[in-house]
XYZ file of C-alpha atoms in Angstrom:
482
model
C -0.154 0.270 0.142
C 0.790 3.226 -0.703
C 2.100 5.806 2.354
C 2.845 9.648 2.330
C 5.278 10.891 4.262
C 3.084 13.833 5.857
C 0.638 12.924 8.597
C -1.538 15.561 7.806
C -5.559 14.211 8.432
C -6.832 15.770 5.075
C -3.999 14.346 2.977
C -5.216 10.857 5.023
C -8.376 11.040 4.202
C -8.226 11.185 0.670
C -5.721 8.740 -0.023
C -5.873 5.250 -0.910
C -9.018 4.958 1.365
C -10.439 6.198 -1.841
C -9.282 3.338 -4.052
C -13.002 1.774 -4.877
C -13.391 5.350 -7.344
C -9.896 6.754 -8.153
C -7.652 3.979 -7.769
C -7.376 0.204 -9.017
C -10.452 -0.937 -8.043
C -13.686 -0.918 -10.305
C -17.181 -0.181 -8.815
C -17.849 -3.367 -8.831
C -14.240 -4.220 -7.381
C -11.908 -6.221 -10.148
C -9.223 -4.735 -11.127
C -9.504 -1.543 -13.610
C -6.324 -1.963 -15.135
C -7.384 -5.807 -16.417
C -8.418 -4.814 -20.371
C -11.352 -6.659 -19.980
C -12.598 -4.504 -17.114
C -11.007 -1.193 -18.397
C -12.732 -1.881 -21.857
C -16.323 -2.350 -20.140
C -15.619 0.762 -17.937
C -15.225 2.977 -21.122
C -18.087 1.235 -22.708
C -20.630 2.150 -19.375
C -18.948 5.721 -20.129
C -17.512 8.286 -16.735
C -19.893 6.543 -14.357
C -23.823 5.876 -14.000
C -25.934 5.545 -17.335
C -25.133 6.187 -20.843
C -21.985 7.333 -20.020
C -22.216 9.657 -17.205
C -23.861 13.126 -16.406
C -22.935 14.343 -19.102
C -23.061 18.135 -18.142
C -19.694 19.824 -17.762
C -19.375 23.009 -18.850
C -15.881 24.784 -19.886
C -14.896 25.914 -16.393
C -12.840 28.925 -16.117
C -8.999 28.866 -16.576
C -7.176 27.915 -13.062
C -4.436 29.800 -11.802
C -4.492 28.955 -8.347
C -1.813 25.707 -8.536
C 1.384 23.990 -9.918
C 0.201 22.634 -13.606
C 0.840 19.314 -14.019
C 0.910 17.326 -17.271
C -0.354 13.724 -17.654
C 0.722 13.290 -21.222
C 4.132 14.068 -19.567
C 3.866 11.537 -17.331
C 3.055 8.806 -19.698
C 6.152 9.624 -21.865
C 8.135 9.122 -18.423
C 9.820 5.150 -17.645
C 8.581 3.291 -14.291
C 12.084 4.249 -12.427
C 11.118 8.460 -13.610
C 7.655 8.113 -12.316
C 9.328 6.914 -9.204
C 11.277 9.876 -8.823
C 8.740 12.078 -9.341
C 6.164 10.217 -6.440
C 8.968 10.641 -3.937
C 9.003 14.415 -4.754
C 5.421 14.228 -3.734
C 6.121 12.323 -0.490
C 4.529 9.420 -1.554
C 6.466 5.833 0.214
C 6.640 2.518 0.102
C 5.280 2.366 -4.148
C 6.526 -1.554 -4.104
C 5.377 -2.822 -7.933
C 3.024 -1.130 -8.455
C 1.868 -0.951 -12.245
C 3.144 2.190 -14.436
C -0.801 3.114 -15.578
C -1.089 2.703 -10.479
C 1.783 5.039 -10.102
C 0.217 7.710 -12.747
C -2.776 7.575 -11.167
C -1.165 8.125 -7.901
C 0.820 10.828 -8.487
C -2.088 12.882 -10.024
C -4.019 12.146 -7.493
C -1.476 13.405 -4.859
C -0.623 16.282 -7.393
C -4.467 17.198 -6.960
C -5.086 16.566 -3.087
C -1.811 19.324 -2.643
C -4.153 21.629 -4.948
C -2.595 21.510 -8.606
C -3.756 21.718 -11.733
C -3.955 19.211 -14.527
C -3.514 19.030 -18.125
C -3.385 16.661 -21.125
C -4.236 16.186 -24.841
C -5.141 13.543 -26.581
C -7.030 12.140 -29.756
C -10.923 12.116 -29.551
C -12.645 8.787 -30.029
C -16.555 9.056 -30.193
C -18.406 6.381 -28.859
C -22.174 4.908 -30.071
C -23.228 6.846 -26.639
C -22.440 9.928 -27.660
C -19.271 10.717 -25.043
C -16.185 10.046 -26.237
C -12.259 9.629 -24.594
C -9.196 11.317 -25.242
C -6.906 8.751 -26.544
C -2.942 8.253 -26.015
C -0.232 8.268 -28.583
C 1.902 6.632 -25.676
C -0.699 3.732 -25.869
C -0.719 3.540 -29.716
C -4.604 5.204 -29.599
C -5.772 1.847 -27.305
C -8.178 2.032 -24.354
C -5.913 2.516 -21.753
C -6.660 3.322 -18.045
C -5.791 7.218 -17.851
C -7.929 8.074 -20.800
C -9.879 11.029 -20.600
C -13.663 10.937 -20.618
C -14.929 13.788 -22.641
C -18.823 14.346 -22.477
C -21.446 14.803 -24.721
C -22.329 18.567 -24.554
C -18.127 19.281 -24.345
C -18.705 17.691 -28.054
C -21.325 19.802 -29.234
C -20.545 22.567 -27.644
C -16.920 22.929 -29.436
C -18.614 20.237 -32.641
C -15.759 17.852 -31.856
C -15.367 14.725 -33.976
C -13.494 11.418 -33.888
C -9.619 12.687 -34.819
C -9.232 15.992 -33.264
C -6.247 16.577 -31.301
C -8.079 18.159 -28.059
C -5.733 20.097 -25.527
C -7.129 21.312 -21.821
C -7.403 20.743 -18.305
C -8.296 17.735 -16.749
C -10.125 16.955 -13.272
C -9.638 14.230 -10.723
C -12.736 12.028 -10.804
C -15.570 13.111 -8.527
C -17.741 10.117 -6.395
C -18.702 6.801 -8.519
C -16.976 7.911 -11.333
C -13.939 6.272 -13.326
C -11.992 8.139 -15.188
C -10.017 11.924 -15.273
C -13.062 14.187 -17.140
C -11.777 16.828 -19.658
C -12.534 20.257 -17.715
C -11.833 22.880 -19.979
C -11.035 23.100 -23.605
C -8.778 25.216 -24.700
C -7.130 23.813 -28.471
C -8.611 21.790 -30.872
C -5.709 20.600 -33.577
C -3.212 22.969 -32.904
C -6.278 25.693 -32.969
C -7.284 28.345 -29.653
C -10.845 27.263 -28.704
C -11.244 31.262 -28.646
C -12.209 31.902 -32.732
C -14.883 30.115 -34.069
C -13.717 26.379 -36.341
C -14.853 27.044 -40.018
C -13.516 23.176 -41.278
C -14.911 21.928 -44.698
C -15.414 18.220 -43.674
C -13.246 16.061 -45.098
C -16.208 14.278 -47.607
C -16.873 17.695 -49.025
C -13.020 18.325 -50.354
C -11.785 18.441 -53.811
C -10.035 15.570 -54.778
C -7.847 16.403 -57.573
C -4.812 14.455 -59.389
C -1.035 14.538 -57.430
C 0.734 17.332 -58.825
C 3.668 18.401 -56.363
C 6.488 15.782 -56.229
C 7.688 13.646 -53.018
C 11.310 13.779 -53.008
C 12.765 10.693 -52.540
C 15.966 10.586 -53.698
C 18.104 10.386 -50.421
C 21.871 10.438 -51.180
C 24.469 8.375 -54.036
C 24.078 5.106 -51.807
C 20.077 5.027 -51.639
C 19.718 2.967 -54.889
C 16.312 2.021 -53.968
C 15.265 5.236 -53.137
C 17.129 6.215 -56.796
C 14.942 3.909 -58.491
C 11.647 3.915 -57.217
C 12.189 8.145 -57.935
C 13.045 7.104 -61.400
C 9.940 4.511 -62.504
C 7.444 5.051 -59.421
C 7.675 8.946 -58.616
C 5.418 9.470 -55.546
C 3.209 12.638 -55.364
C 1.343 14.105 -52.743
C -2.077 12.509 -52.040
C -0.705 8.872 -53.878
C -2.491 6.258 -53.390
C 0.042 3.495 -53.843
C 0.256 -0.252 -53.479
C 3.437 -1.857 -52.650
C 2.619 -5.816 -54.009
C 5.075 -7.946 -51.806
C 5.428 -11.864 -51.453
C 7.619 -12.892 -48.393
C 10.945 -12.138 -47.851
C 11.664 -9.319 -50.354
C 12.372 -6.385 -47.895
C 9.359 -4.880 -47.984
C 10.298 -3.604 -44.325
C 13.211 -1.978 -45.458
C 11.846 -0.168 -48.814
C 9.078 1.532 -45.799
C 11.997 2.252 -44.057
C 14.229 3.678 -46.295
C 10.269 5.806 -47.556
C 10.103 7.061 -44.213
C 13.439 8.431 -43.432
C 13.402 10.337 -47.449
C 10.357 12.128 -46.663
C 11.448 12.857 -43.494
C 14.687 14.022 -44.698
C 13.295 16.116 -47.819
C 9.689 17.110 -46.588
C 10.462 17.797 -42.648
C 6.765 19.759 -42.523
C 5.037 16.411 -43.659
C 3.248 15.129 -40.597
C 4.497 11.091 -41.113
C 2.601 8.094 -39.807
C 3.960 4.690 -40.240
C 0.447 2.020 -38.795
C 1.654 -1.499 -38.043
C -1.184 -3.879 -38.014
C -0.689 -8.006 -36.961
C 3.334 -7.510 -37.356
C 5.408 -8.542 -35.106
C 6.380 -6.568 -32.119
C 10.151 -6.144 -32.722
C 9.494 -4.990 -35.999
C 7.502 -2.277 -33.971
C 10.626 -1.502 -32.139
C 12.886 -1.441 -35.023
C 10.231 1.196 -36.802
C 10.776 3.491 -33.882
C 14.249 3.464 -33.298
C 15.450 3.309 -37.097
C 13.298 6.188 -38.389
C 11.282 9.362 -36.975
C 8.018 9.063 -38.229
C 5.439 8.757 -35.743
C 4.768 4.626 -35.234
C 1.863 3.613 -34.305
C 1.232 -0.184 -33.984
C -1.536 -2.897 -33.041
C 1.055 -6.804 -33.097
C -0.361 -9.702 -34.461
C -0.922 -10.845 -30.421
C -4.000 -8.049 -30.676
C -7.533 -8.876 -31.644
C -8.990 -8.204 -34.156
C -11.040 -5.657 -32.697
C -7.761 -3.513 -31.902
C -6.468 -3.900 -35.201
C -9.419 -2.040 -36.729
C -9.853 0.291 -33.820
C -6.505 1.450 -34.253
C -6.766 1.848 -37.959
C -9.875 3.715 -37.830
C -8.628 6.078 -35.129
C -5.258 6.773 -37.531
C -7.573 7.741 -39.955
C -9.701 9.646 -38.322
C -6.948 11.684 -37.166
C -5.194 12.162 -40.184
C -8.490 13.308 -42.243
C -9.128 16.265 -39.422
C -5.110 17.339 -40.134
C -5.920 16.974 -43.641
C -8.788 19.629 -43.430
C -6.427 22.099 -41.289
C -4.671 21.859 -44.803
C -1.265 20.032 -43.959
C 0.040 17.184 -45.908
C 0.306 13.704 -44.020
C 1.798 10.470 -44.931
C 0.744 7.231 -43.989
C 2.738 4.113 -44.309
C 0.611 1.232 -43.865
C 1.751 -2.756 -43.214
C -0.283 -3.998 -44.335
C -3.352 -3.560 -46.044
C -3.822 -7.398 -46.948
C -4.123 -8.029 -42.652
C -6.342 -5.061 -42.025
C -8.416 -6.560 -44.788
C -8.615 -9.791 -42.951
C -9.571 -8.112 -39.652
C -12.427 -6.576 -41.420
C -12.776 -10.309 -42.934
C -12.902 -11.773 -39.186
C -15.445 -8.623 -37.844
C -17.669 -8.672 -40.655
C -20.878 -10.458 -39.826
C -21.957 -13.386 -41.808
C -23.834 -12.118 -45.300
C -24.232 -14.892 -46.704
C -22.620 -14.070 -49.709
C -18.972 -15.689 -49.567
C -16.237 -15.052 -52.025
C -13.264 -17.758 -52.956
C -10.972 -17.598 -49.788
C -13.599 -17.446 -47.586
C -13.817 -13.655 -48.045
C -17.222 -12.108 -47.061
C -18.833 -9.841 -50.019
C -18.994 -7.247 -47.772
C -16.490 -7.091 -45.933
C -13.780 -5.150 -47.778
C -15.458 -2.254 -47.898
C -14.146 -0.656 -45.374
C -10.857 -1.460 -46.010
C -11.410 0.234 -49.627
C -12.857 2.969 -47.905
C -9.769 3.740 -45.715
C -7.722 3.072 -48.644
C -10.235 5.497 -50.696
C -9.491 8.482 -48.214
C -5.331 9.657 -49.756
C -6.138 12.039 -52.249
C -4.905 15.660 -52.975
C -6.688 18.617 -52.471
C -7.332 21.156 -54.822
C -7.398 24.299 -52.164
C -3.992 22.880 -49.976
C -3.664 19.989 -47.862
C -3.303 16.092 -49.088
C -3.286 12.304 -47.887
C -1.056 9.960 -49.175
C -1.079 6.506 -48.440
C 1.229 3.789 -49.463
C 0.233 0.331 -48.024
C 1.773 -2.649 -48.918
C -0.026 -5.548 -50.448
C 0.742 -9.512 -49.974
C 0.809 -11.869 -52.356
C 2.659 -15.007 -53.155
C 1.783 -16.373 -49.282
C -0.256 -19.875 -50.097
C -3.527 -18.145 -49.402
C -6.690 -17.760 -51.691
C -7.848 -15.035 -49.321
C -4.539 -12.937 -49.385
C -4.972 -12.954 -53.845
C -8.547 -12.645 -53.437
C -8.214 -9.196 -51.233
C -4.726 -7.908 -54.168
C -7.288 -8.073 -56.702
C -9.797 -6.154 -54.791
C -7.084 -2.999 -54.546
C -5.658 -3.659 -57.657
C -7.158 -1.090 -59.583
C -8.043 1.251 -56.739
C -4.139 2.500 -56.572
C -2.868 5.091 -58.958
C 0.492 3.934 -58.097
C 2.117 -0.064 -57.897
C 5.045 -0.995 -57.212
C 6.199 -4.849 -57.649
C 8.557 -6.738 -55.978
C 9.961 -9.635 -57.547
C 11.068 -12.848 -55.574
C 13.178 -13.895 -58.515
C 15.741 -10.802 -57.839
C 15.401 -11.531 -53.832
C 17.282 -15.327 -54.705
C 19.813 -13.605 -57.047
C 20.009 -11.476 -54.591
C 19.879 -8.373 -56.616
C 18.605 -4.780 -54.414
C 16.361 -3.141 -54.407
C 14.167 -6.564 -55.696
C 11.857 -4.289 -57.784
C 10.272 -5.406 -60.805
C 10.768 -2.125 -63.044
C 8.820 -3.408 -66.396
C 5.291 -3.965 -64.028
C 5.802 -1.114 -61.467
C 4.854 2.811 -62.551
C 2.551 5.865 -61.558
C -0.703 6.920 -63.539
C -0.573 10.266 -64.577
C 3.257 10.806 -64.008
C 3.507 13.204 -66.479
C 2.256 15.742 -63.705
C 4.909 15.251 -61.441
C 8.063 15.050 -63.819
C 9.769 17.300 -65.707
C 8.817 16.772 -69.670
C 13.089 16.522 -70.300
C 13.140 14.038 -67.462
C 9.698 12.310 -68.662
C 11.280 11.565 -71.946
C 14.288 10.154 -70.820
C 12.777 7.790 -68.221
C 10.618 6.642 -71.503
C 13.496 6.174 -73.560
C 15.188 3.938 -70.213
C 12.431 2.292 -70.408
C 12.338 1.241 -73.830
C 15.642 0.346 -73.895
C 14.983 -2.601 -70.613
C 11.968 -3.262 -72.175
C 11.675 -7.317 -72.425
C 15.114 -7.557 -70.640
C 15.137 -10.399 -68.350
C 14.112 -8.341 -64.406
C 17.199 -9.318 -63.551
C 19.559 -8.102 -65.620
C 17.746 -4.791 -66.081
C 17.967 -4.009 -62.299
C 21.982 -5.076 -62.171
C 21.769 -3.016 -64.970
C 20.054 0.142 -63.910
C 22.242 -0.462 -60.756
C 25.213 -0.184 -62.018
C 24.524 3.174 -63.625
C 23.411 4.500 -60.970
C 26.323 3.712 -58.129
C 28.554 5.552 -60.991
C 26.970 8.784 -60.663
C 25.880 11.188 -57.816
C 22.006 12.152 -58.809
C 19.295 11.104 -60.501
C 19.923 14.180 -62.882
C 23.322 13.012 -63.407
C 22.162 9.724 -64.595
C 19.208 11.206 -66.673
C 21.957 13.876 -68.238
C 24.429 10.927 -68.991
C 22.098 9.277 -71.515
C 21.626 9.926 -74.969
C 18.640 10.118 -76.554
């Protein structure tokens, strides 16, 4: 049991004795930090029926105490949280989990008259209330999610995916979660003015006309090949066709690093669905992107919840005029998750795919677009083929004609240890003339005609050999004869 160094009767009266309300015991006596109880609690809202009282008002700004950020606490490790708790006078922390430590620190800070704030991405539940999800938990439900009442959602016209920042308060009697007390910012904009955002669905989509420069130094041959034969534009809807063990993960890492280096103002997201945990760590350490994951040990419900929150968050940023890039690995596994959750309609396609199951993943992929008045959403997704599963082939065929860029990886190149394993003849970009200079486009077409009919291994070996002799793609194209 956590004890406090002070013997003040006021602090002892509101300490661990209130654990059935504020701590690690839910109202029904079950541990509140376990996932089943936690999810059940959030479905019920913040106490009571139908999501609680729902009468939160825009409280005045509090200036009477020091401010503590929940978001910053979530960034800290357990030893760092123990140091913060020790400074507050909490002792005998024992083997508390990170969630429990954060709750103890916030409760003690509130007892000492302090104020608290946080930020997160809003997810509105079917009953009308919502929670602010934290990026530190991959936007999945966690015990320190912030409850947002229906009245606040209506007052500020909040939607799922909005990044909300504001002051929070501790749970009241019979409440389970911290609640949003005052909204200070929405998507980085103060709440003082009137929000005039055109909904994403009403924005005008156009062909990509602004190029994403992937060339990142002389030695990054993979990116130089992509920049030549499959140029990527802002708002591109790209499919990377990837047989097993062809280097799709490494290719995504290089794409992410090139975008971070050449377009630092672009908001880059790597969304990993049903992947291995070690690959998530590798992505986090080797890229500067915002890595969001739902690993293979999670349920299909988690895969779908995370993916839908990410796409809604991206739409809100595009509405604000920002350029967003999502690298999805993989859309095949996301479609599998949707197929698992789809109620059986009685119409089953080849491979066991329900006829209605692919509508939602198609809608996810179709969100990629270039906006006429500014802003864009680019999605580069991998599609698995040659896995031995008929379902994967059916899913790929559904997405094959929906993209406007197709990059095909070839297993025969990997077997000969030729990298990048890109089949140039099968890869290409629609409307590439909008992204390339006419002179550059003519020279690339000349190069394509020269390698037409050449086996994929020999063609890639020739291209890589020529690229390594030049410092840039521009120099490489200038050495070509018309």
